[in-house]
Each structure stands twice: as C-alpha cells, then as structure tokens.
Coordinates of N, CA and C in Angstrom, one line a residue:
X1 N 0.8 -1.2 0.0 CA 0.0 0.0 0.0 C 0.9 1.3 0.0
X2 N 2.0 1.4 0.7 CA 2.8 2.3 0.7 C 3.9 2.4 -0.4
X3 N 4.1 1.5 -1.0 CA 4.4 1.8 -2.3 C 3.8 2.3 -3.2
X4 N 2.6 1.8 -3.2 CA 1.6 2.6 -4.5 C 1.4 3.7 -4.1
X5 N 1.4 4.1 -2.9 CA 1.4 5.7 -3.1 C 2.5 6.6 -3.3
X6 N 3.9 6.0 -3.4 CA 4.6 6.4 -4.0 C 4.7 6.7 -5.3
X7 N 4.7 5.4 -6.2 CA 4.0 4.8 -7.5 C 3.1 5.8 -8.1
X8 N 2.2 6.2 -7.1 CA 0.9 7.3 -7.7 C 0.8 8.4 -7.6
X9 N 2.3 8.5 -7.0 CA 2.4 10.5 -6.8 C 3.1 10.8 -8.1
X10 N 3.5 10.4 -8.7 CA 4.1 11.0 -9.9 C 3.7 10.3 -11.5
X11 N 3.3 11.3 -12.6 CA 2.9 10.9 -13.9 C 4.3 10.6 -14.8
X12 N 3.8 9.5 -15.6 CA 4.9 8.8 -16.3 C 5.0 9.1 -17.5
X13 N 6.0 9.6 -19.1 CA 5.9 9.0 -20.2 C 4.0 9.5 -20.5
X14 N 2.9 8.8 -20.9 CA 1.8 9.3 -22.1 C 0.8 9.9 -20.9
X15 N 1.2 9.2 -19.0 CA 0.3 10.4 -18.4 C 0.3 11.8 -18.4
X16 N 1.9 12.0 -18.9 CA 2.1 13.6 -18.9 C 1.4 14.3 -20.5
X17 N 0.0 15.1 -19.8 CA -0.6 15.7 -21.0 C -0.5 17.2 -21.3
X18 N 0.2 17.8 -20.6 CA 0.6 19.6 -20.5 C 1.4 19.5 -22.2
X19 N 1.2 20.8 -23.0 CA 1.8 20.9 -23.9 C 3.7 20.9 -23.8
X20 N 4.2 21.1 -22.9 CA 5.5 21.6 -23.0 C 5.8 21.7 -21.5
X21 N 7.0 20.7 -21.2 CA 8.0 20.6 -19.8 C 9.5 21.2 -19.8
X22 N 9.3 21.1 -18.5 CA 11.2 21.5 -18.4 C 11.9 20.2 -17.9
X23 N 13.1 19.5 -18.4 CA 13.5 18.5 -18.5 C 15.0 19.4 -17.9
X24 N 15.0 18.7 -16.8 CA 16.8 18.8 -16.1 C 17.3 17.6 -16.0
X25 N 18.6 17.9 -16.3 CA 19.2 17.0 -16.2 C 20.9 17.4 -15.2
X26 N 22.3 16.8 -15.5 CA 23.6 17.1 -15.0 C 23.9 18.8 -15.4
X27 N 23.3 18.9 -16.7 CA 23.6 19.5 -17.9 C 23.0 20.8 -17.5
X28 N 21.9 21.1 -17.1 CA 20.8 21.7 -17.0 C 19.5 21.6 -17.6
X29 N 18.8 22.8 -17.6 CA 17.7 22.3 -18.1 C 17.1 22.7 -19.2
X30 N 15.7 22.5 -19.5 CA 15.9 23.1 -21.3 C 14.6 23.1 -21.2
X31 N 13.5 23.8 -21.7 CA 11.9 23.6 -22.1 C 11.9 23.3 -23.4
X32 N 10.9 22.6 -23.8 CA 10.9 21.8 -24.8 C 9.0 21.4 -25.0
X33 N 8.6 20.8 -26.3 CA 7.0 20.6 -25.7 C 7.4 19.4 -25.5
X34 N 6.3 18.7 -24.7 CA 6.2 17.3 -24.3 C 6.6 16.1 -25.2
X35 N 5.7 16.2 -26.5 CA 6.2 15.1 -27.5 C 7.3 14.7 -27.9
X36 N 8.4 16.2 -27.9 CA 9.7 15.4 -28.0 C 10.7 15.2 -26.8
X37 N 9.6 15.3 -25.8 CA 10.7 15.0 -24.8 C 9.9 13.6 -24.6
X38 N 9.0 13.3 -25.0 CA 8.9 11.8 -25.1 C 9.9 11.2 -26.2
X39 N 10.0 11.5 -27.2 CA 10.9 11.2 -28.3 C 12.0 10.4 -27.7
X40 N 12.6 11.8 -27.1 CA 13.9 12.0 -26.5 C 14.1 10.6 -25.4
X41 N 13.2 10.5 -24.5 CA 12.9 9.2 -23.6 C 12.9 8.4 -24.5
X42 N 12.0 8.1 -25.2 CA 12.0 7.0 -26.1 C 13.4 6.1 -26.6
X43 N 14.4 7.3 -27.4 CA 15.5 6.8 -28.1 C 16.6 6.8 -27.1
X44 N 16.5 7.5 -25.8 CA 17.6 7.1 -25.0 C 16.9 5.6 -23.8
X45 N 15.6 4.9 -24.3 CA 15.8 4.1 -23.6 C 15.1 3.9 -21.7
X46 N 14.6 5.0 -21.4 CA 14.2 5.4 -20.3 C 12.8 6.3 -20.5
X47 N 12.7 6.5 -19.2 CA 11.1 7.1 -18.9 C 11.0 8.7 -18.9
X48 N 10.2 9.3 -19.0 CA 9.4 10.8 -19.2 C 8.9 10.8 -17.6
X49 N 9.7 11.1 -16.4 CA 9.2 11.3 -15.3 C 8.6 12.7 -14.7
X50 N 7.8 13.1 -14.1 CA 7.5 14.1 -13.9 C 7.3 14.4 -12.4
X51 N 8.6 15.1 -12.4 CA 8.9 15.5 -10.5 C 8.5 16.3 -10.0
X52 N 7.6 17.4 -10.8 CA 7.4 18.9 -10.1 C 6.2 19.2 -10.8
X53 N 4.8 18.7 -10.8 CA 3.9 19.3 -11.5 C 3.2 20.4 -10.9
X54 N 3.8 21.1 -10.3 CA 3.3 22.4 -9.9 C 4.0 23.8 -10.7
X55 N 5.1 23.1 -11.4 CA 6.0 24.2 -11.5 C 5.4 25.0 -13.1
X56 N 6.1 25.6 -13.6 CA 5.5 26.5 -15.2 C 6.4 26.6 -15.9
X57 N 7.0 25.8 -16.9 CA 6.1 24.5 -17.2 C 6.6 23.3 -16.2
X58 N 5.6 21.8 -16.0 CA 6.5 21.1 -15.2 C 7.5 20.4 -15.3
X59 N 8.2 20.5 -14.0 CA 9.5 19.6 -14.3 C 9.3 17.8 -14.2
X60 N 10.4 17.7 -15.5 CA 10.4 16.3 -15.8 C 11.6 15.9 -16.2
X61 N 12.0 14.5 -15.6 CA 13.3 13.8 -15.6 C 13.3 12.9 -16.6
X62 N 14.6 12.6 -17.2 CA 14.9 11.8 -18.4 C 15.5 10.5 -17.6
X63 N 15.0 9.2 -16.9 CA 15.3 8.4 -16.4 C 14.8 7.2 -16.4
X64 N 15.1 5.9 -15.8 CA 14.7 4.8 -15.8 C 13.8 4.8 -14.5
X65 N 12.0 4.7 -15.2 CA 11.0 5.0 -13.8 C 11.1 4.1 -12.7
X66 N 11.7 2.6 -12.7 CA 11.9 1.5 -11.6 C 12.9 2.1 -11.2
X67 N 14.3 2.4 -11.5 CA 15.3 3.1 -10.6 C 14.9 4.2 -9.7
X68 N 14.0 5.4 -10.6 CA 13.5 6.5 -9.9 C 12.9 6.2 -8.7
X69 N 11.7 5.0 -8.9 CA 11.1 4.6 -7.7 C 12.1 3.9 -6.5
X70 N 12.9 3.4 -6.8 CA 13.8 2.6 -5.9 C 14.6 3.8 -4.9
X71 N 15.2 4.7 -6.2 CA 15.6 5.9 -5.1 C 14.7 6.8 -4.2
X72 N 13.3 6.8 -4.5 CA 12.2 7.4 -3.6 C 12.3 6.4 -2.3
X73 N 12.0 5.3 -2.8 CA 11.5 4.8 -1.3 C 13.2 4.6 -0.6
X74 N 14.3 4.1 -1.0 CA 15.5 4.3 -0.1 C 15.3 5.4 0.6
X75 N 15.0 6.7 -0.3 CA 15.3 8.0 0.7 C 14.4 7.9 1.8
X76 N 12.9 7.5 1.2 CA 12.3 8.2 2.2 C 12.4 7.1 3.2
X77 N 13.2 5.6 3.7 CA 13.6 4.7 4.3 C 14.6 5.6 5.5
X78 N 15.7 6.0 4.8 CA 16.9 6.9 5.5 C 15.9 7.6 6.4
X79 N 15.2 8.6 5.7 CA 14.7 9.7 7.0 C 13.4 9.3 7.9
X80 N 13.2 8.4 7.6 CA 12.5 8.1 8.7 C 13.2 7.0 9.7
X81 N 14.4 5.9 9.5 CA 15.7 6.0 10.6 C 15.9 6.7 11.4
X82 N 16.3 8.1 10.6 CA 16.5 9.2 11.4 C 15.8 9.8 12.2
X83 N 14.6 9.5 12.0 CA 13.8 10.4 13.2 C 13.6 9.9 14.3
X84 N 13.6 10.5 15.7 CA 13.3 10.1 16.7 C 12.2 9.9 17.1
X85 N 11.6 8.3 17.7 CA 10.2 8.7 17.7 C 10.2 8.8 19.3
X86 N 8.9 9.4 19.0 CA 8.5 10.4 20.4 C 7.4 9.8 21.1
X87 N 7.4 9.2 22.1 CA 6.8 8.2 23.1 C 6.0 9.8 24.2
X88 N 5.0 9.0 25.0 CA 4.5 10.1 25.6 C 4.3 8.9 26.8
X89 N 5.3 9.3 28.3 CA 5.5 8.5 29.3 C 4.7 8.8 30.4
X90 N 3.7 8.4 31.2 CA 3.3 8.4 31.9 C 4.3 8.2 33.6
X91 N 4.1 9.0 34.4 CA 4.3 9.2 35.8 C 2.6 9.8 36.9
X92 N 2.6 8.5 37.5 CA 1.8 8.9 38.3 C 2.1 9.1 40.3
X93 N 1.3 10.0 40.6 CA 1.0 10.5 41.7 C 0.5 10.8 42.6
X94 N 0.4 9.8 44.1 CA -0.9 10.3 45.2 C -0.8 11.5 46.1
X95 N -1.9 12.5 46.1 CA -1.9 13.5 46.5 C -1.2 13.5 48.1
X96 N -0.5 12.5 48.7 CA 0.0 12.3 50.0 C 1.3 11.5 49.1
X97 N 2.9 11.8 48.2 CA 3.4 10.7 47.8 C 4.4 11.2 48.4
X98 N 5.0 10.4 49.5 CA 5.9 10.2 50.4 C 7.5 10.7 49.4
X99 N 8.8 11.5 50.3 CA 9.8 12.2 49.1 C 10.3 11.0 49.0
X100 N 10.5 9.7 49.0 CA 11.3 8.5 48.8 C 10.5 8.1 47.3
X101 N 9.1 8.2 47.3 CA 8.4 7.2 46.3 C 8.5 8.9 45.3
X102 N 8.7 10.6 45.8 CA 8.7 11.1 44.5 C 9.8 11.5 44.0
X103 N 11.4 10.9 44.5 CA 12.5 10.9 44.3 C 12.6 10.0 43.1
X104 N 12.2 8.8 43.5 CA 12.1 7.5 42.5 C 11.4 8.0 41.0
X105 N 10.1 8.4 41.0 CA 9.5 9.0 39.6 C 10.0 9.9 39.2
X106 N 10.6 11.4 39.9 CA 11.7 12.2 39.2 C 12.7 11.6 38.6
X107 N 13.5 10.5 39.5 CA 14.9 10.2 38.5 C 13.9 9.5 37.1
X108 N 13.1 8.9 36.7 CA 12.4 7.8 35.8 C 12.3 9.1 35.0
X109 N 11.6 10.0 35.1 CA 11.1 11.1 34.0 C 12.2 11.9 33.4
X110 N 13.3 12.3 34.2 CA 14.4 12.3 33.9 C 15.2 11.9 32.6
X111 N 15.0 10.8 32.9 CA 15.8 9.4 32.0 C 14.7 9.5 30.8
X112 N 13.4 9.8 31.0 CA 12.6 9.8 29.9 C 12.5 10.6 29.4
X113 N 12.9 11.8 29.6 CA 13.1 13.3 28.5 C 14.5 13.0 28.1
X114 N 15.4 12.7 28.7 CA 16.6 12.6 28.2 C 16.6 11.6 26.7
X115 N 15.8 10.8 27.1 CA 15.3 9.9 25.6 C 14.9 10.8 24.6
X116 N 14.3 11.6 24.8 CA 13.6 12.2 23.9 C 11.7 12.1 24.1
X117 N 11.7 11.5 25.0 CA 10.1 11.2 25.0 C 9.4 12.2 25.9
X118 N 8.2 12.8 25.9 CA 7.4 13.6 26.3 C 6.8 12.8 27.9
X119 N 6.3 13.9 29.1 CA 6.3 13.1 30.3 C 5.0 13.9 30.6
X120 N 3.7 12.6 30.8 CA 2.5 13.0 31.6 C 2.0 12.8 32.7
X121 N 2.7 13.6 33.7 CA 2.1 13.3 34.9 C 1.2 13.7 35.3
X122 N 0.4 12.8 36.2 CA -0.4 13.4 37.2 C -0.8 12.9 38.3
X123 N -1.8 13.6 39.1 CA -1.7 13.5 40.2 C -3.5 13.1 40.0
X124 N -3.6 11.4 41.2 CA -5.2 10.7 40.9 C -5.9 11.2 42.7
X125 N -7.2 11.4 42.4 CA -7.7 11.7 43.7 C -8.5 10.6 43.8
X126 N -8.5 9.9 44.6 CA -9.0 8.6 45.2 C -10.5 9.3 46.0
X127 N -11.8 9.2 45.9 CA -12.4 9.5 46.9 C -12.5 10.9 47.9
X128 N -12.5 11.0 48.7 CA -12.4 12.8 49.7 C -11.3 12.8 49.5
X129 N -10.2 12.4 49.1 CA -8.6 13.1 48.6 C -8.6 14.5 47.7
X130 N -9.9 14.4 46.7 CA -10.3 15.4 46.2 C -10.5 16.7 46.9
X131 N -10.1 16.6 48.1 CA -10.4 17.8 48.5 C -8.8 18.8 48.8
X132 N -8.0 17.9 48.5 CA -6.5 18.1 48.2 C -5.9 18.5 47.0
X133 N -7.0 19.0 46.4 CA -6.2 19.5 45.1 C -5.7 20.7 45.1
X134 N -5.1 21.2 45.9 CA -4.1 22.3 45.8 C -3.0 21.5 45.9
X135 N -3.2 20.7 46.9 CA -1.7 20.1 47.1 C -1.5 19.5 46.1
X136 N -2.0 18.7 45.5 CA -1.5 18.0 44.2 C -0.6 18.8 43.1
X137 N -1.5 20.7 43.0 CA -1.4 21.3 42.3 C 0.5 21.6 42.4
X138 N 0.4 21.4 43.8 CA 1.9 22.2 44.0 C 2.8 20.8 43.7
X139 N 2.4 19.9 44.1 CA 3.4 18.6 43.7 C 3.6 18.5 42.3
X140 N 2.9 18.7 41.4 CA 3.1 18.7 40.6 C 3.7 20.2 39.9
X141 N 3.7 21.3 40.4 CA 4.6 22.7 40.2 C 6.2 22.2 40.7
X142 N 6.3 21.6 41.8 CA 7.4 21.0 41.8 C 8.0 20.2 41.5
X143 N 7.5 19.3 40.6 CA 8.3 18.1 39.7 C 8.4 18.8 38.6
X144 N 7.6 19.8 37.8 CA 8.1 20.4 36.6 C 9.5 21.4 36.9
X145 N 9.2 21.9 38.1 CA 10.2 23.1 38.5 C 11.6 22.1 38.9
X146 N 11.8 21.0 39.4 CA 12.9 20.2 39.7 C 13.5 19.3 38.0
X147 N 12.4 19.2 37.0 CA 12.7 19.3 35.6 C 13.1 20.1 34.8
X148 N 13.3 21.4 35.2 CA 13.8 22.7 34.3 C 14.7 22.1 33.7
X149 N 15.6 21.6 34.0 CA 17.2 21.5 33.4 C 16.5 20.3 31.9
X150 N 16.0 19.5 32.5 CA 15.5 18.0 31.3 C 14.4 18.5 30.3
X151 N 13.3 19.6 31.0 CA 12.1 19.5 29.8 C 11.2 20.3 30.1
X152 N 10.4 21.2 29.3 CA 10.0 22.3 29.2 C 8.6 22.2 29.6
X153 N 7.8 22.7 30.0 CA 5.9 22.8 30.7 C 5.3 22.9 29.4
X154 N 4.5 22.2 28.6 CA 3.9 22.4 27.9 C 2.1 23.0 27.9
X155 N 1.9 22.2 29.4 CA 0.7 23.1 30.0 C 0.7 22.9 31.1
X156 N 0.1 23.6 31.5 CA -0.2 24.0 33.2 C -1.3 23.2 33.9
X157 N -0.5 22.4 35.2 CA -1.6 21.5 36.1 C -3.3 22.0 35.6
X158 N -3.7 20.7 35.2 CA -5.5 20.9 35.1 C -5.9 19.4 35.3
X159 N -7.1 19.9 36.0 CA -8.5 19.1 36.5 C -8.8 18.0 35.6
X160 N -9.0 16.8 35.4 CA -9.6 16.5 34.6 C -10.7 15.4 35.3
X161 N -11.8 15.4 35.6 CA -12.1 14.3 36.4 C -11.7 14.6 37.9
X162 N -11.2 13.2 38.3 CA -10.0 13.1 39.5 C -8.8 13.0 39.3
X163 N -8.2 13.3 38.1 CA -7.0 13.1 37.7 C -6.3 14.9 37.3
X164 N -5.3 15.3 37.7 CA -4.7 16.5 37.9 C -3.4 16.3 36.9
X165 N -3.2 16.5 36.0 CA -2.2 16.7 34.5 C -1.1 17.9 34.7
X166 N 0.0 17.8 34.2 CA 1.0 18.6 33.9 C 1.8 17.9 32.5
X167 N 2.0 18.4 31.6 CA 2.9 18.0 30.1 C 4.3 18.4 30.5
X168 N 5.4 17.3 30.1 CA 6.5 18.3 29.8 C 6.9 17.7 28.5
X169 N 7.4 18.3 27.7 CA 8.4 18.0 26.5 C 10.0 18.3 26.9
X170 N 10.9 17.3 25.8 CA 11.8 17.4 25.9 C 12.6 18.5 25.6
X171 N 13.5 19.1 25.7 CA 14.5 20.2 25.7 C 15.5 19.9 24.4
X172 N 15.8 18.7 24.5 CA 16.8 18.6 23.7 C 16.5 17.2 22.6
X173 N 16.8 16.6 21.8 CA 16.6 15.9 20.8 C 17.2 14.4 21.8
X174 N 16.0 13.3 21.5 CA 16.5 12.4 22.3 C 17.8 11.4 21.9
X175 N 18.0 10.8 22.7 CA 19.6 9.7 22.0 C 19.1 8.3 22.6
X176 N 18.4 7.9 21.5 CA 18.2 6.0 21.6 C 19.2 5.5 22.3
X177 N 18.7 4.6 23.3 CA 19.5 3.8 24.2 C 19.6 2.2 23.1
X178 N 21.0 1.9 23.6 CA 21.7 0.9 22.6 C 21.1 -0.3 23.7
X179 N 20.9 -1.5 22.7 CA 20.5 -2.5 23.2 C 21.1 -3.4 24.0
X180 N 20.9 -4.3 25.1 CA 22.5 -5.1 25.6 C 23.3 -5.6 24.8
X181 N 22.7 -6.1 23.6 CA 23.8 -7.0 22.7 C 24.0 -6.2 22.1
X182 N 24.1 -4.7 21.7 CA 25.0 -3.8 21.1 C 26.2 -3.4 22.1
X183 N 25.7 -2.8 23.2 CA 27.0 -2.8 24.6 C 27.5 -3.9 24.8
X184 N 27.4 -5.0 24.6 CA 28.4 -6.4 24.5 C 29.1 -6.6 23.8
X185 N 28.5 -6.3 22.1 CA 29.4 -6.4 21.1 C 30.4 -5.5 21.0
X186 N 30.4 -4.1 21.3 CA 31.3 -3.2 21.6 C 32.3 -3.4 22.8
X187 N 31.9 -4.0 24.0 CA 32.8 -4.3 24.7 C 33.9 -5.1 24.3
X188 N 33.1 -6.6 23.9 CA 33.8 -7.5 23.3 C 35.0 -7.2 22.2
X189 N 34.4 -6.3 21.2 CA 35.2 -5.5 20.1 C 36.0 -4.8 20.8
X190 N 36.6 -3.7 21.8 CA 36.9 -3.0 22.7 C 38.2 -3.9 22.8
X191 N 37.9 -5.1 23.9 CA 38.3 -6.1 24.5 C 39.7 -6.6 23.4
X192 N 38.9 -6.8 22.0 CA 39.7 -7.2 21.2 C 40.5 -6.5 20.7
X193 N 40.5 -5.5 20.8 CA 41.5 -4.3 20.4 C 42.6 -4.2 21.3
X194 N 42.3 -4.1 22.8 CA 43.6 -3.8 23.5 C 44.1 -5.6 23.9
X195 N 43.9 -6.3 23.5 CA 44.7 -7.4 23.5 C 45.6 -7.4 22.3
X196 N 45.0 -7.2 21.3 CA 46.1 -7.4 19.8 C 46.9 -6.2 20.4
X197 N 46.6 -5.3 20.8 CA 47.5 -3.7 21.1 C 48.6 -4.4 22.0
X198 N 48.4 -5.0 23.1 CA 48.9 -6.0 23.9 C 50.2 -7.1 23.1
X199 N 49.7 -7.7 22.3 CA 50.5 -8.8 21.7 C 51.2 -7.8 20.1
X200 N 50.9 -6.8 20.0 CA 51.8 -6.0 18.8 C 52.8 -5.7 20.1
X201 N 53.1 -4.7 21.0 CA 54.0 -5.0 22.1 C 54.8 -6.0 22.1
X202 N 54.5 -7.5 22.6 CA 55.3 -8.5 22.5 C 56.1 -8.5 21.3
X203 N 55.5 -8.1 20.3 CA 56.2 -9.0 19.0 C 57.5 -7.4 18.4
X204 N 57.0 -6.4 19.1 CA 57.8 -4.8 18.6 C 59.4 -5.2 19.7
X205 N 59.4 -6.1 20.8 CA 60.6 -6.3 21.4 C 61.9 -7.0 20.3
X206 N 63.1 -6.5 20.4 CA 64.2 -6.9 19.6 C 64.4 -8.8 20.1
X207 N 64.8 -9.3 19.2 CA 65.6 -10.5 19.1 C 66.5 -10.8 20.0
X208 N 67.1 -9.8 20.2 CA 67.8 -9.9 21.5 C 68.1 -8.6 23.0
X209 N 66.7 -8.6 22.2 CA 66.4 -8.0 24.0 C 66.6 -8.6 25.6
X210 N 67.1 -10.5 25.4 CA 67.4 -10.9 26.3 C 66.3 -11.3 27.4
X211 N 66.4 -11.6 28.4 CA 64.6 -12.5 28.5 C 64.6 -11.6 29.6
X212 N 65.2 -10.3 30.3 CA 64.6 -9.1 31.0 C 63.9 -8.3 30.6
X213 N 63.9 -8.1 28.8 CA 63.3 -7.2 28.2 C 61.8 -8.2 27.8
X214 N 62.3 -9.8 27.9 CA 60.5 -10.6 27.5 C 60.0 -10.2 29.4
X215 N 60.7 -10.5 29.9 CA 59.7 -10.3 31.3 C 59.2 -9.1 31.7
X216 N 59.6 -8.1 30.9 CA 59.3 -6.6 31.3 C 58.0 -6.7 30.5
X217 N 58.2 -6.8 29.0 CA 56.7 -6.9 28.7 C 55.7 -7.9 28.5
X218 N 56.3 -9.0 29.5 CA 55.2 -10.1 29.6 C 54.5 -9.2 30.9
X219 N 54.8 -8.9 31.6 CA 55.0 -8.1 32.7 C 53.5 -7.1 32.4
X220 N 54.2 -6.0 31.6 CA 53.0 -5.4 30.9 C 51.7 -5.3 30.6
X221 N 52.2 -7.1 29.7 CA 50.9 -7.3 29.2 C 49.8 -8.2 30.1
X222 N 50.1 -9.0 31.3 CA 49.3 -9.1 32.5 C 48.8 -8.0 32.9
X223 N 49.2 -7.4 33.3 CA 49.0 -5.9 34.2 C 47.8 -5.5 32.9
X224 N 47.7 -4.9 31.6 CA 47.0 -4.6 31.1 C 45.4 -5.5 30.9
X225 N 45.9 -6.6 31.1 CA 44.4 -8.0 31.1 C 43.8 -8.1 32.3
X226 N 44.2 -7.7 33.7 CA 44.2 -7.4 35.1 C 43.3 -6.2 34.9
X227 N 43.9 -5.1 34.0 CA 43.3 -4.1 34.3 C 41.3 -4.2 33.7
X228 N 41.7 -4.5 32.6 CA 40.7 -5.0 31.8 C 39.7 -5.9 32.4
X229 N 39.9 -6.7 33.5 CA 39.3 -7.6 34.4 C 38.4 -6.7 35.0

C-alpha cells in the first residue's frame, strides 16, 4: 500500500498531457514541448518522469522510472531511521506521595526526557482526597520546576475528572538507548583491540632484547588483562 502511493504520486511517459516541460538533467535544463521529450525518452531508452507538476512548465526527468522509484522509497527509508520517535510517558502520583516514592518518579522522567520522549504526569484523587487538590497542584509545580534543566511545561496543572495533569516535552533531541547486545558487542570488540594492542607490544621487542626485556613486557601485558578484568 505504501508503495503505491509512491508509485501514484508521480505521472509517467503518455500520463504527462501539459503541452510543453522542463527537462533537467547534469547538464541543466531546457523547455521543450512534451512530444519530444517523449521522443527524447523513447530513443535514450528510459522514462518521461514528472517530479514537479506544480511548476511553469513542469519539471520532468529523463530516467529509468523503476530506478526513480527505488531511489524514492531508499530515501524516504533513511529519513524516517533518522527520526526520533517520540513516546509520551506516563508518571503517576498520590496526593500524599511520600519524598522516597517522589524521588524515584523524578529520577524515571528524567531518564525519559533525556530519551527524547514527552512526560504525563499526574496526580489521581481517590475519593475525599479530592479535596486536596491544591496540594497536588503544588506537587506537581514542583516536579516540573525540579525538571527545568531535562524539559520544558507544555501546560499548566489541570483538573480533569479526578486526575490532575502537567505536560512536559523534551529540551533537547532524544539519543536512543543501545541494546544489551549492542554494549556487549562493543565491549567484546573494545576487548579485542587492547589485547592485539597488547600482543603487537610483544612482538615490537628486539631478538635480542634478552629475557629481561620478555619479562618486562610479559610483565606489561598481564598488568593490562588485570586491568581489563
């Protein structure tokens, strides 16, 4: 499905019916009427693509249309890699939450803006607790105000029900946490490097360095596998 709408955003070769395009190429570009820049497609072998039908007259590429499409969807593969996606984390809180249990949800929201993901807390009224909603109000003015440094107020403590809301967004662009087996493989890899670093050592000693000069950097290269431990 998502390829066909790739597929269907752009007219090909006999869909293009405008009298006359602009054809770019390395070269630049040239207006011309349509027909012979079908011609032109025709005897070089490739397609009449048309990448700009907004423009006066539209722009159209002299190319092979499966290649064209192949470079659309890679690209638009790359930029969506690149984007961070943006999670929206819940933190909740009782209008009585003890500073041990709101130490614990600060450091967690923390860690969750630092991701990059957006943080909804709030504060739930159980029953006649509702009659504590100032205090809530302030608990929650103080978990945004102890966030200043991680993420910005997007709105201000509100009512909803029995549940008492504050937004924050992040500050800064988030950085994907690497998986265990990515920090393993890098260790491992790491690992493998200062050992060969280790055994080029042994092997850079002279021929006759005499076996004070092998014990100095056998010596060495313990001490460096120790340290590594």
């Amino acid at each position: 499905m998502k390829n066909d709408r790739i597929k269907n955003q752009y007219r090909v070769n006999e869909q293009i019916r405008v009298r006359e395009v602009r054809i770019v190429g390395d070269s630049g570009s040239t207006v011309m009427p349509t027909r012979q820049a079908l011609d032109m497609a025709r005897d070089q072998g490739v397609d009449l693509v048309e990448i700009s039908p907004n423009a006066n007259p539209p722009v159209c590429r002299l190319i092979d249309y499966s290649k064209f499409l192949y470079q659309q969807k890679k690209r638009a593969k790359e930029m969506k890699a690149k984007q961070v996606k943006v999670e929206v984390k819940e933190i909740r809180f009782g209008p009585q939450t003890d500073e041990h249990d709101y130490q614990f949800k600060l450091k967690h929201a923390k860690e969750f803006l630092e991701e990059g993901n957006k943080v909804r807390a709030y504060v739930f009224f159980r029953g006649r607790s509702i009659l504590f909603k100032e205090q809530g109000e302030v608990l929650l003015l103080r978990f945004a105000n102890d966030l200043e440094e991680w993420g910005k107020v997007e709105s201000m403590p509100s009512l909803e029900g029995k549940k008492m809301f504050i937004y924050l967004a992040p500050k800064k662009a988030g950085v994907a946490k690497k998986s265990q087996q990515a920090m393993d493989r890098e260790k491992k890899a790491a690992e493998a490097k200062d050992v060969k670093a280790v055994a080029d050592d042994v092997e850079d000693v002279p021929a006759n360095g005499g076996l004070f000069a092998n014990a100095k950097i056998s010596a060495d290269a313990l001490e460096k596998l120790k340290n590594q431990e």
